[in-house]
mmCIF file of C-alpha atoms in Angstrom:
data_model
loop_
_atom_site.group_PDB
_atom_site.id
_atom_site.type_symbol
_atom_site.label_atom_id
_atom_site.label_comp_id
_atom_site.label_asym_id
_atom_site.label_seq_id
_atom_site.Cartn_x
_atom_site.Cartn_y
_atom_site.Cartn_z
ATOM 1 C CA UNK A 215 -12.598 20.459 47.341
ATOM 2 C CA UNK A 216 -14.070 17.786 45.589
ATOM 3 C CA UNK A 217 -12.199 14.240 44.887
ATOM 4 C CA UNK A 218 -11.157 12.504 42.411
ATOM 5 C CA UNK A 219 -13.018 9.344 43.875
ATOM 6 C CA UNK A 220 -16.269 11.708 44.690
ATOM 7 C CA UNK A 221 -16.212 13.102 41.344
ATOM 8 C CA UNK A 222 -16.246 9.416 40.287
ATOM 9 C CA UNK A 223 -19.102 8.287 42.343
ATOM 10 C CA UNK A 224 -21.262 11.503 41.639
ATOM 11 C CA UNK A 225 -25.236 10.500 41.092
ATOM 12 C CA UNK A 226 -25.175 12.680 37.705
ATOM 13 C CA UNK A 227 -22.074 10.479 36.068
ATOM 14 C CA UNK A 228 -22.413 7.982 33.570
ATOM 15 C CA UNK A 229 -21.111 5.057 34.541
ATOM 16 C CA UNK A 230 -17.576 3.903 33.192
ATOM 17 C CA UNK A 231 -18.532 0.736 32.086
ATOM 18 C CA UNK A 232 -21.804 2.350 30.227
ATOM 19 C CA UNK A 233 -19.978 4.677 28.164
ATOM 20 C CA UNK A 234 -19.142 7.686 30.533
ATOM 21 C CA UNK A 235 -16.032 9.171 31.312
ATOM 22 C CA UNK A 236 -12.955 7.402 33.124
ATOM 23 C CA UNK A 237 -11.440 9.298 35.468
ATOM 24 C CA UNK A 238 -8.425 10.448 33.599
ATOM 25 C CA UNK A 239 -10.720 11.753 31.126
ATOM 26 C CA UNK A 240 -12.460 14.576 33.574
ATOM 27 C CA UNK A 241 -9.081 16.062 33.514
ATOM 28 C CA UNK A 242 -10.055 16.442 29.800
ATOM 29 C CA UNK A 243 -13.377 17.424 30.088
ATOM 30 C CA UNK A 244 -12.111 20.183 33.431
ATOM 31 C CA UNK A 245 -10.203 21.758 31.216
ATOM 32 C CA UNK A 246 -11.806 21.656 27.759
ATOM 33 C CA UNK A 247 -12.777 25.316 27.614
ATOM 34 C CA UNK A 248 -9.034 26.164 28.800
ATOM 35 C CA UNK A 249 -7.686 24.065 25.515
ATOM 36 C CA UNK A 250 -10.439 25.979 23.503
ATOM 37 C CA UNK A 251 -9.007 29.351 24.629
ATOM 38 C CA UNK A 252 -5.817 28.592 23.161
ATOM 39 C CA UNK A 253 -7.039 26.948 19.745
ATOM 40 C CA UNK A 254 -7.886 23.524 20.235
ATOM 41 C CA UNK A 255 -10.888 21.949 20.804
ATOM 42 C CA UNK A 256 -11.624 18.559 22.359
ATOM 43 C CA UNK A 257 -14.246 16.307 21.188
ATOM 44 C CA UNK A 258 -18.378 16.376 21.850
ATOM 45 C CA UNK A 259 -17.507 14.005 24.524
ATOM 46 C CA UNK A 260 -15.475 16.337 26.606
ATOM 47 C CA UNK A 261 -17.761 19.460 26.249
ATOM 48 C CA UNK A 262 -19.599 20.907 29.403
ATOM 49 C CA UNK A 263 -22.719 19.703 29.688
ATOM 50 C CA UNK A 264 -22.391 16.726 27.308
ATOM 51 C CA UNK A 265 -25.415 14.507 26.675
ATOM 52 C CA UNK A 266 -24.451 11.937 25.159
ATOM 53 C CA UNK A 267 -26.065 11.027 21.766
ATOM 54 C CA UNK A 268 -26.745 7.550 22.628
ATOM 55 C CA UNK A 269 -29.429 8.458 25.446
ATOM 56 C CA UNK A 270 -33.125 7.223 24.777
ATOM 57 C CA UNK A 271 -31.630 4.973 21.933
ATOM 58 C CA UNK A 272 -30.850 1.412 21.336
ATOM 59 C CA UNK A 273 -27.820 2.247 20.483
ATOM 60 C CA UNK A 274 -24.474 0.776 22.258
ATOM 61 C CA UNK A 275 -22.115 3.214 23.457
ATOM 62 C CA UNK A 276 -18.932 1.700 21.344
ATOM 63 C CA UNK A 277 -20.728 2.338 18.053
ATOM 64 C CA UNK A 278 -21.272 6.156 19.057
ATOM 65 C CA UNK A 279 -19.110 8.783 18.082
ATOM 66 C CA UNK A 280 -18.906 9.873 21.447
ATOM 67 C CA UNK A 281 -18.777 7.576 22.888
ATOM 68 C CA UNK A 282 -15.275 6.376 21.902
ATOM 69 C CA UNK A 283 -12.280 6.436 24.975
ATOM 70 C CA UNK A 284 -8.250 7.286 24.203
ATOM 71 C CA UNK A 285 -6.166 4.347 24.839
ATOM 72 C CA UNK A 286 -4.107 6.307 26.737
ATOM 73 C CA UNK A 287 -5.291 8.806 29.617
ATOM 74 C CA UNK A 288 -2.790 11.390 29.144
ATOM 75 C CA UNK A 289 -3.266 11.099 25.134
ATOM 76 C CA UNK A 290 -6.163 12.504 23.232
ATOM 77 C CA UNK A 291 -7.318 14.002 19.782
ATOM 78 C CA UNK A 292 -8.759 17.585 19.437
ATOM 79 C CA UNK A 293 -9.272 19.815 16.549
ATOM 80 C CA UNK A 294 -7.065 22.694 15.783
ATOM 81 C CA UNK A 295 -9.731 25.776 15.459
ATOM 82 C CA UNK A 296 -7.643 27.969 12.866
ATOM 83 C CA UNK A 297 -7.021 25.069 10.483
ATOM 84 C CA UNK A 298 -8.997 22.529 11.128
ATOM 85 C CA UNK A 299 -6.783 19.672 11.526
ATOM 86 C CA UNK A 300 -6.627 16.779 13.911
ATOM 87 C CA UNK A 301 -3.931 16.826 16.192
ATOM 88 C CA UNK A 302 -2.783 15.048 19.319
ATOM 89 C CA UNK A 303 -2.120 16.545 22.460
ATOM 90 C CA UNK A 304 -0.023 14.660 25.074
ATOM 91 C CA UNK A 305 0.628 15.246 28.534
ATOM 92 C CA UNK A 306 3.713 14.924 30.017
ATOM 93 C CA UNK A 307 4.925 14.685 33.525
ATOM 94 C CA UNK A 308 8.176 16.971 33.222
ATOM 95 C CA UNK A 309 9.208 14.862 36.404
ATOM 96 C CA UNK A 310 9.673 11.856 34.520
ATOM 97 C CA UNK A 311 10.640 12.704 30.982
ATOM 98 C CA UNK A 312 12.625 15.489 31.770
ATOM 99 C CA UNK A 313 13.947 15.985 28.414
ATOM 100 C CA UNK A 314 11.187 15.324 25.943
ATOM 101 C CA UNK A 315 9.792 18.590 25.176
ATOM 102 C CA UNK A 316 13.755 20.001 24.220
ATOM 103 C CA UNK A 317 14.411 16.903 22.142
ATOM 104 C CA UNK A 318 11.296 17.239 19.875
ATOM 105 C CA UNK A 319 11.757 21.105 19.575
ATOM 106 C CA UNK A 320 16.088 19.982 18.724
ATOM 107 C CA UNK A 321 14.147 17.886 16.312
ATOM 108 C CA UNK A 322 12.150 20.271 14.905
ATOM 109 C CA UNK A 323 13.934 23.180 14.686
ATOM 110 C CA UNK A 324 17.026 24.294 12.650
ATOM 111 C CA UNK A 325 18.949 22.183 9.641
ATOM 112 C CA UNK A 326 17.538 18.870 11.460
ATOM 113 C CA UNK A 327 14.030 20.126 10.540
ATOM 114 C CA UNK A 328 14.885 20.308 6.787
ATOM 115 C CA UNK A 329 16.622 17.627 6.295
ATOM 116 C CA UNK A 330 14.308 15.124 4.281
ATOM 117 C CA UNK A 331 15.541 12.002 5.969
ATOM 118 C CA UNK A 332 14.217 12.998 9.253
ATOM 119 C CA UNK A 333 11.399 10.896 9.870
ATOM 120 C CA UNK A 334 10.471 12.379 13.679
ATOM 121 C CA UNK A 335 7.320 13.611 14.508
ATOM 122 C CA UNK A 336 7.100 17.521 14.275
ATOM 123 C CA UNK A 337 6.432 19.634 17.069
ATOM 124 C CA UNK A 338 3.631 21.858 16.249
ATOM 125 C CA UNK A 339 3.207 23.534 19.301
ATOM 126 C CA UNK A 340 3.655 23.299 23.771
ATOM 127 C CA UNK A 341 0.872 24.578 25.954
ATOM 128 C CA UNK A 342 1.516 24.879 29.564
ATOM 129 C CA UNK A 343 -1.323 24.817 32.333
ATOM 130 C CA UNK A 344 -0.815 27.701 34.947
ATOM 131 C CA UNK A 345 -0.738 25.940 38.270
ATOM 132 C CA UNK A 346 1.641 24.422 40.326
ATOM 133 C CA UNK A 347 1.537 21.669 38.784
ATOM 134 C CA UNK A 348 3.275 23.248 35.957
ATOM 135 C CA UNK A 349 1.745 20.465 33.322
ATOM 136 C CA UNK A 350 3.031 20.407 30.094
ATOM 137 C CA UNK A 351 0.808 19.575 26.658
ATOM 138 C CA UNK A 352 3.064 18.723 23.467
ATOM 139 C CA UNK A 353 0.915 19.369 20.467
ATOM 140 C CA UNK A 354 1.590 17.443 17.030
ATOM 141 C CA UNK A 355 0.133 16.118 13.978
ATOM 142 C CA UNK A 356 -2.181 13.011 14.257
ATOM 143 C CA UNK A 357 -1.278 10.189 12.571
ATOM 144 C CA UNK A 358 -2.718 6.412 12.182
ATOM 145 C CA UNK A 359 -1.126 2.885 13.352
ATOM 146 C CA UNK A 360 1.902 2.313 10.271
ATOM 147 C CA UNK A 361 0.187 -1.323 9.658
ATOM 148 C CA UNK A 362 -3.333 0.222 8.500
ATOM 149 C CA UNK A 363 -4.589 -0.573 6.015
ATOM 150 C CA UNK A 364 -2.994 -3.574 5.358
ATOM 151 C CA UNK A 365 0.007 -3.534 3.003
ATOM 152 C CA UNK A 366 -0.770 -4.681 -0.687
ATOM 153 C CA UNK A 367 2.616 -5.383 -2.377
ATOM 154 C CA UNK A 368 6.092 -5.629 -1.792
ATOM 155 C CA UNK A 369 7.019 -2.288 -2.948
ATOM 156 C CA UNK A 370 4.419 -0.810 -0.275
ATOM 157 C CA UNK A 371 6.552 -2.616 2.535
ATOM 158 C CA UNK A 372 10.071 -2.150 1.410
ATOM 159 C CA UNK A 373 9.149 1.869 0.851
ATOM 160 C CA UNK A 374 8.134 1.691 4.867
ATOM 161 C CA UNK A 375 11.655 -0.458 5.884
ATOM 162 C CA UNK A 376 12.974 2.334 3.867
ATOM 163 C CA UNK A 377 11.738 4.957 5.549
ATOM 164 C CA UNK A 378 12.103 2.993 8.713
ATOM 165 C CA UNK A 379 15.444 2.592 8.467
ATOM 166 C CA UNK A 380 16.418 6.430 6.995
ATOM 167 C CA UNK A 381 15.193 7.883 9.983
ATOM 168 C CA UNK A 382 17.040 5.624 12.501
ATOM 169 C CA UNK A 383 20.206 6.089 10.812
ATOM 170 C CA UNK A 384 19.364 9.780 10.530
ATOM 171 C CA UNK A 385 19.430 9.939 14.595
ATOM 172 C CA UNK A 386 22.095 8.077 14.909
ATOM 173 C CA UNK A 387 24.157 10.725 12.604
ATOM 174 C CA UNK A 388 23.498 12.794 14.630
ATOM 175 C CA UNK A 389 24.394 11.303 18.092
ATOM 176 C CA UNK A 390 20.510 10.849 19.141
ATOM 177 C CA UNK A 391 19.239 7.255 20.186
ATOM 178 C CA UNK A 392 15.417 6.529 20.305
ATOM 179 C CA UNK A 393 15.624 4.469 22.959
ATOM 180 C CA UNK A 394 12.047 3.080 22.328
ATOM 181 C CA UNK A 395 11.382 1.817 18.669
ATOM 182 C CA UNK A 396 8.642 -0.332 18.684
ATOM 183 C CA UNK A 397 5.399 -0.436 16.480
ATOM 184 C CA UNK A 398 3.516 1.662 18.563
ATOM 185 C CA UNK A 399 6.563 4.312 18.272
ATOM 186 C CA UNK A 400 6.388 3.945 14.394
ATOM 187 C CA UNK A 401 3.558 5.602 12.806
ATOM 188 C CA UNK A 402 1.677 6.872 9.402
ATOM 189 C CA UNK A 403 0.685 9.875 8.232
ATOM 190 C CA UNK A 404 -2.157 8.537 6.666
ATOM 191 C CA UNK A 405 -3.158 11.694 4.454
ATOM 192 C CA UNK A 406 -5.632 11.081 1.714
ATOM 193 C CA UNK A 407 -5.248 7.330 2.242
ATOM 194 C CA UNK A 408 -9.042 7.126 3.897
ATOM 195 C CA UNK A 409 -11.586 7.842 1.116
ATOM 196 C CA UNK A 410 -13.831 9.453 3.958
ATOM 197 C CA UNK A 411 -11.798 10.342 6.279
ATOM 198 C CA UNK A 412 -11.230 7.834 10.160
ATOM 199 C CA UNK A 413 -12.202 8.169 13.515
ATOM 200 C CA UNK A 414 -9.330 9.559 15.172
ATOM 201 C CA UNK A 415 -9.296 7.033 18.165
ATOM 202 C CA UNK A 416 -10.942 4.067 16.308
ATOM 203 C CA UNK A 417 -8.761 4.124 12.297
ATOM 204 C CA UNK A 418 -10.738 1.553 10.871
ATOM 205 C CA UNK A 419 -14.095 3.349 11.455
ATOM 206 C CA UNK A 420 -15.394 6.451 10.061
ATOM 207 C CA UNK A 421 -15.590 9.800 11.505
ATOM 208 C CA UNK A 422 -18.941 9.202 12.663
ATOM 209 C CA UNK A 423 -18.487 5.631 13.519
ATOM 210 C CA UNK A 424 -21.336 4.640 11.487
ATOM 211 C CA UNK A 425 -19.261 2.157 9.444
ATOM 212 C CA UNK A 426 -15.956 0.715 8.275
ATOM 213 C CA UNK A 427 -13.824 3.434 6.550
ATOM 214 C CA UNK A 428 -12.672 2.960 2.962
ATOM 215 C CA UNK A 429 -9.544 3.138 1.945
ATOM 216 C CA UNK A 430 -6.660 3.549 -1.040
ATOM 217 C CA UNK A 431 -3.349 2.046 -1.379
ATOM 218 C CA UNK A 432 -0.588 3.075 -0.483
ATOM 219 C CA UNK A 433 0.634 2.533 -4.313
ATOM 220 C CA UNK A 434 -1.966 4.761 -5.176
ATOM 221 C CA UNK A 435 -1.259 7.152 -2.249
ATOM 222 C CA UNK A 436 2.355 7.064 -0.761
ATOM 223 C CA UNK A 437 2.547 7.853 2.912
ATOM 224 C CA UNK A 438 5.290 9.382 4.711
ATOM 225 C CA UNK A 439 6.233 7.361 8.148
ATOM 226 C CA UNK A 440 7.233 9.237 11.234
ATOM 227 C CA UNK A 441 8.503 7.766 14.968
ATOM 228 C CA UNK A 442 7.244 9.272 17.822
ATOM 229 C CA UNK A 443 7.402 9.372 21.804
ATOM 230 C CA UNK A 444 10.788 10.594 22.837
ATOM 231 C CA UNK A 445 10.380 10.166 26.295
ATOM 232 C CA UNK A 446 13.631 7.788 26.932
ATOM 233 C CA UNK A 447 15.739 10.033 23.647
ATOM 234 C CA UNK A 448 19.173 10.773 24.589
ATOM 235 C CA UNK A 449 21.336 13.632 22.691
ATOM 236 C CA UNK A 450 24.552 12.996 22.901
ATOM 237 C CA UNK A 451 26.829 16.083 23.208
ATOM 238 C CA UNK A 452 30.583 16.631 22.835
ATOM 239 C CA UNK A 453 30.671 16.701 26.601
ATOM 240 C CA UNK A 454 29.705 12.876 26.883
ATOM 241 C CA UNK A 455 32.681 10.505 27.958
ATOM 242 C CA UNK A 456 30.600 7.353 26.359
ATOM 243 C CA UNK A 457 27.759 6.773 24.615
ATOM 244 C CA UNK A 458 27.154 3.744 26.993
ATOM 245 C CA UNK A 459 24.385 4.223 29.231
ATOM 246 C CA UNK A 460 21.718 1.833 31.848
ATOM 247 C CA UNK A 461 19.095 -0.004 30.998
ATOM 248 C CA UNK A 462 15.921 1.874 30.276
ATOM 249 C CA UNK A 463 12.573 -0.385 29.181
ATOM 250 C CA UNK A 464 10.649 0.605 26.222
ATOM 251 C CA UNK A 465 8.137 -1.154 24.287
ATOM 252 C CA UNK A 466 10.027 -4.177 22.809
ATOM 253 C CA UNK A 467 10.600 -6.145 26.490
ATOM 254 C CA UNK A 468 12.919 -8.759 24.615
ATOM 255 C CA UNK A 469 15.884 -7.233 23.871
ATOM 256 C CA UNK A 470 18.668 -9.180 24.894
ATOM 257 C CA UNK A 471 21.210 -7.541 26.780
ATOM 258 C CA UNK A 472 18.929 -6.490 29.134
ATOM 259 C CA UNK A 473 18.425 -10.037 30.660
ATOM 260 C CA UNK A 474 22.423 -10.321 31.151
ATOM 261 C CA UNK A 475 22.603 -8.313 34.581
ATOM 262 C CA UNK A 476 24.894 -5.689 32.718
ATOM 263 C CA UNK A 477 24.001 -2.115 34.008
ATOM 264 C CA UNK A 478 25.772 -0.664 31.075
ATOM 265 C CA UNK A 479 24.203 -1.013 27.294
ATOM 266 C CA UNK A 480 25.161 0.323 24.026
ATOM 267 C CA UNK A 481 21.568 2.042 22.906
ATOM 268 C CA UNK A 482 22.728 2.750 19.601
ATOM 269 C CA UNK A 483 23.182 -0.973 19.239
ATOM 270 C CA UNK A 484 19.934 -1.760 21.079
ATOM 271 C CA UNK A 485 17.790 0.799 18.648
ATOM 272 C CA UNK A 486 18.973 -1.762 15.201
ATOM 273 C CA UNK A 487 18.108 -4.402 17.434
ATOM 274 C CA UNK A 488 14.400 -2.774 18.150
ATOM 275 C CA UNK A 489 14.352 -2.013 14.237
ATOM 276 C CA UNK A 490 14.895 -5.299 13.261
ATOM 277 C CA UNK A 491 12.862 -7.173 15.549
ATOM 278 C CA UNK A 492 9.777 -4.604 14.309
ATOM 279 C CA UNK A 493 10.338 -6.046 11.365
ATOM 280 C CA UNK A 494 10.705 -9.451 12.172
ATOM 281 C CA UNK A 495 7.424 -9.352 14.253
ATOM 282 C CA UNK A 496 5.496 -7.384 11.800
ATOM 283 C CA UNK A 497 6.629 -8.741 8.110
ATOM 284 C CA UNK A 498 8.665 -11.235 8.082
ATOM 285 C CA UNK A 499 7.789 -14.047 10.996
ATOM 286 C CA UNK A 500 4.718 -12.386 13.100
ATOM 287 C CA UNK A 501 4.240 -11.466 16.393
ATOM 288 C CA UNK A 502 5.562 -14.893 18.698
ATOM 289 C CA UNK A 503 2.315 -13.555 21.412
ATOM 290 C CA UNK A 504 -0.345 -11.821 19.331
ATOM 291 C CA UNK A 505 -2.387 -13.623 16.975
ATOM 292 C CA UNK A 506 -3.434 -10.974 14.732
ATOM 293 C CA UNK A 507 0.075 -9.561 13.985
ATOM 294 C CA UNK A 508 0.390 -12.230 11.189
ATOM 295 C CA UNK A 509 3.489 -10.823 9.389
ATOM 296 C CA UNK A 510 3.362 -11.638 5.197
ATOM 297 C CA UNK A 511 4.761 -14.332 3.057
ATOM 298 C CA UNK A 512 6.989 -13.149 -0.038
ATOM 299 C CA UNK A 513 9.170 -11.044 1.797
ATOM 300 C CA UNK A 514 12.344 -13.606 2.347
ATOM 301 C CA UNK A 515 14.459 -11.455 1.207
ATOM 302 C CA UNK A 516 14.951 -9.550 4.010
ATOM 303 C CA UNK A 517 15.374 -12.424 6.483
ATOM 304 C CA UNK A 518 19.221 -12.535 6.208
ATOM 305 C CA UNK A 519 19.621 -8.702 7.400
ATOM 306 C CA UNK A 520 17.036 -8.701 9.624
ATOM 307 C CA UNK A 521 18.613 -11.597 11.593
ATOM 308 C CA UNK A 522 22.242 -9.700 11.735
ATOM 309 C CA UNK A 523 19.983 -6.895 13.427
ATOM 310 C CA UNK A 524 18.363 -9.040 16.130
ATOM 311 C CA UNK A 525 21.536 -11.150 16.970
ATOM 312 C CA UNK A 526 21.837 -11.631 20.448
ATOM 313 C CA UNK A 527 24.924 -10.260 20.770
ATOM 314 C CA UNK A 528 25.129 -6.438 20.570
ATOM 315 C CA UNK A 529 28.672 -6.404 18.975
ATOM 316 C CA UNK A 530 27.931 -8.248 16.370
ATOM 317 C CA UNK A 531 24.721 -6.402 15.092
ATOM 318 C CA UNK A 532 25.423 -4.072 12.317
ATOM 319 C CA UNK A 533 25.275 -0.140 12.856
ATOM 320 C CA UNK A 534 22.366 1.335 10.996
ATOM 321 C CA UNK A 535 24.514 2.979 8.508
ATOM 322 C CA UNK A 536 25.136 -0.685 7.021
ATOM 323 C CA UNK A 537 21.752 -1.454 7.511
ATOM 324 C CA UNK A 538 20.942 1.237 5.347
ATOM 325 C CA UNK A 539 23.441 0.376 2.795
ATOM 326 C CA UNK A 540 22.814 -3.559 2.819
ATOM 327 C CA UNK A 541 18.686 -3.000 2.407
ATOM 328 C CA UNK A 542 19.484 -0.132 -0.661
ATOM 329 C CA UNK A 543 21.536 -3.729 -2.053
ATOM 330 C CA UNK A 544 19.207 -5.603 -1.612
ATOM 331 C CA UNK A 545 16.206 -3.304 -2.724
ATOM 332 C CA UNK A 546 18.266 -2.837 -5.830
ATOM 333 C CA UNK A 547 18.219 -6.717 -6.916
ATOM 334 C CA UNK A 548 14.884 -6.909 -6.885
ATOM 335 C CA UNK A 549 12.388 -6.602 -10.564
ATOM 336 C CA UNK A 550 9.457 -4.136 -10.925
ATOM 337 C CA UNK A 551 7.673 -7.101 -11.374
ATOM 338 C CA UNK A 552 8.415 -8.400 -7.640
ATOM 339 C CA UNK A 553 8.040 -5.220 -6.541
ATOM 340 C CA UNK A 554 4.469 -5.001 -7.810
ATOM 341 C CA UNK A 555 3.687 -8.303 -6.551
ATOM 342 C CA UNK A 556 1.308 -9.092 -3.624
ATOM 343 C CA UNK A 557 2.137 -9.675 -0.180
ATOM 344 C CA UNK A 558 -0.184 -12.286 1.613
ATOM 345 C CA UNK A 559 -1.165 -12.141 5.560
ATOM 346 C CA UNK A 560 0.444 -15.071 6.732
ATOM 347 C CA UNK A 561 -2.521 -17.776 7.475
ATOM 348 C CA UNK A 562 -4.925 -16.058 5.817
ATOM 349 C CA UNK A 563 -7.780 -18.391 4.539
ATOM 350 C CA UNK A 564 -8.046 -20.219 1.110
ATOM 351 C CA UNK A 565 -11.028 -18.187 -0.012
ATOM 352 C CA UNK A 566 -9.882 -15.150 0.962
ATOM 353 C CA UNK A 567 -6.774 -15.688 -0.732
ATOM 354 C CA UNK A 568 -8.202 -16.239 -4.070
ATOM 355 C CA UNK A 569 -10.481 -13.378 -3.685
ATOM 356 C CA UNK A 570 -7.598 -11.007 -3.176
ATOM 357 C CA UNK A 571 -5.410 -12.486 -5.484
ATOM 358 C CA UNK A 572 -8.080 -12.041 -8.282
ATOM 359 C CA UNK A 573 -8.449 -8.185 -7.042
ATOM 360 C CA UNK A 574 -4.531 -7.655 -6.465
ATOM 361 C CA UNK A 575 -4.457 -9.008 -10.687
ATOM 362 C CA UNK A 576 -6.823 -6.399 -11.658
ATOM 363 C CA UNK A 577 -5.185 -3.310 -9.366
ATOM 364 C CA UNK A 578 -1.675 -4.273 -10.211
ATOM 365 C CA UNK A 579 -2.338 -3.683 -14.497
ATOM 366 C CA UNK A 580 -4.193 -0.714 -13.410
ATOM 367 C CA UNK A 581 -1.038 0.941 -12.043
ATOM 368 C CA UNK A 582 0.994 -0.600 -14.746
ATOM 369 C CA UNK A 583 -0.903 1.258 -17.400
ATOM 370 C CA UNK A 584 -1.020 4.272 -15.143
ATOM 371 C CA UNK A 585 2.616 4.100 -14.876
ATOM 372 C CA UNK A 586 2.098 4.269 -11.147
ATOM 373 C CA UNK A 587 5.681 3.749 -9.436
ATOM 374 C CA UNK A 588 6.354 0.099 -7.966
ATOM 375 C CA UNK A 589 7.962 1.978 -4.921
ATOM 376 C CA UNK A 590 5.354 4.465 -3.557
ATOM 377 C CA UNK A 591 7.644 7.502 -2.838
ATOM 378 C CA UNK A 592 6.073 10.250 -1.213
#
């Protein structure tokens, strides 16, 4: 039986660093005529056989269709035959996240399903490999990082906190805590918003990779926001003495009660914390480590709830029902015309600036004669 290292080493692979596979994607590219049997097909990259397109060229591999890796290994894109579409299919270890797969069909299923405020991914379909292995595929729509393109106006961000927010408090109403919000766990749907259409693994590019994609605003083309990854979700059930459970880690490693030794948190209080500190990191302040996460200037006026959300002390953070009222408050107070106004990358440079001022001018009477809403509802 051959290795994983052999398979690895083999004379006929392309090496990793030269655009070939890694060795999580074989798995992929074993199985790719498996996934085709049941409807989905991987990309050129995984096929039997594959050449790959930038052989005899001067091409580099990055700037090749195919020659574009997943982030993640267990993670990938593939098109659904019947329809089309791009989905996602994710591979779960059943060992570890022992409850995903139920909580996304709970999600998906029933009166949750149709009630408009739920803002969690749908499950479109589960595969299951037969070995003993038993692995486990969850199939769902694809959808594009929630910060791209960049937001244009303040109505564009406050219809995403809205969202945001809505489908937090939505779990919460019903006795489920994410466990993981972060902005990796926060996505876009991103229909019709590319002019051409977007690489599935690389959002900014085209399809084909052969250039920057083009895109429309989300004032021009309102996008629904979804969470995703459920992996750490609890469900609470009548049964449950308390709602109190340990520590798990997610993506956001600075919430605050998990530094205090406590083995006992309150997740529903820990979720508005994660929420808020999305926020902060994203709009209001920027990322404290990452450079490029800028956050925007003209958006003060959600500095005073935000900071209730990220207090240090769990107890004193306000339950995302409040939150929901407070921003709808807030949202309220605020004129078409600073709804419509632009919101500016935080350090962005002079000339820039006036360049995308001048443009925002021009777009923003557009919509006004167009009678294009200030708040891009979906």
């Amino acid at each position: 039986m051959t290795t994983e290292w052999e398979r690895y080493v083999r004379k006929d692979r392309i090496p990793f660093p030269d655009g070939g596979l890694g060795v999580p994607e074989e798995f992929w590219r074993d199985y790719y005529e498996w996934f085709r049997s049941h409807g989905y097909e991987l990309r050129s990259r995984y096929r039997p056989g594959w050449v790959h397109s930038w052989k005899g060229t001067d091409k580099y591999y990055t700037l090749c269709e195919d020659g574009i890796t997943p982030q993640y290994g267990q993670i990938i894109d593939a098109t659904h035959i019947p329809t089309g579409n791009i989905v996602v299919i994710k591979k779960i270890d059943e060992k570890v996240f022992l409850n995903e797969e139920a909580v996304m069909r709970h999600l998906s299923s029933g009166p949750l399903a149709l009630d408009p405020r739920n803002h969690c991914i749908p499950l479109l379909d589960v595969l299951r490999l037969p070995d003993p292995v038993n692995r486990t595929f969850l199939i769902t729509p694809h959808l594009r990082p929630f910060t791209s393109p960049e937001f244009e106006t303040v109505g564009e961000v406050v219809e995403c906190i809205r969202q945001l927010f809505e489908g937090l408090h939505f779990l919460h109403e019903n006795k489920i805590v994410h466990r993981d919000v972060n902005s990796n766990n926060f996505m876009m749907e991103g229909k019709d918003i590319c002019i051409s259409g977007s690489h599935p693994q690389r959002p900014k590019y085209k399809p084909d990779m052969s250039g920057l994609a083009t895109f429309r605003t989300r004032t021009e083309c309102p996008q629904k926001y979804f969470f995703i990854d459920f992996g750490q979700t609890v469900v609470y059930t009548p049964e449950d003495i308390t709602y109190f459970r340990s520590v798990v880690w997610g993506g956001d490693k600075s919430v605050p009660e998990f530094y205090l030794g406590i083995p006992f948190h309150d997740p529903y209080a820990t979720d508005v914390y994660c929420a808020g500190n999305l926020i902060r990191r994203e709009f209001t302040e920027g990322h404290p480590d990452i450079e490029r996460i800028r956050g925007y200037n003209g958006l003060d006026f959600l500095k005073p709830l935000v900071s209730d959300m990220v207090q240090d002390d769990p107890s004193k953070r306000p339950t995302m029902k409040e939150v929901v009222r407070r921003f709808d408050e807030v949202i309220a107070g605020l004129t078409p015309w600073t709804l419509r106004s632009r919101v500016v990358p935080r350090n962005i440079g002079f000339f820039a600036n006036i360049f995308r001022a001048v443009s925002h001018w021009v777009w923003r009477i557009m919509f006004i004669l167009r009678k294009i809403p200030a708040i891009p509802r979906p």
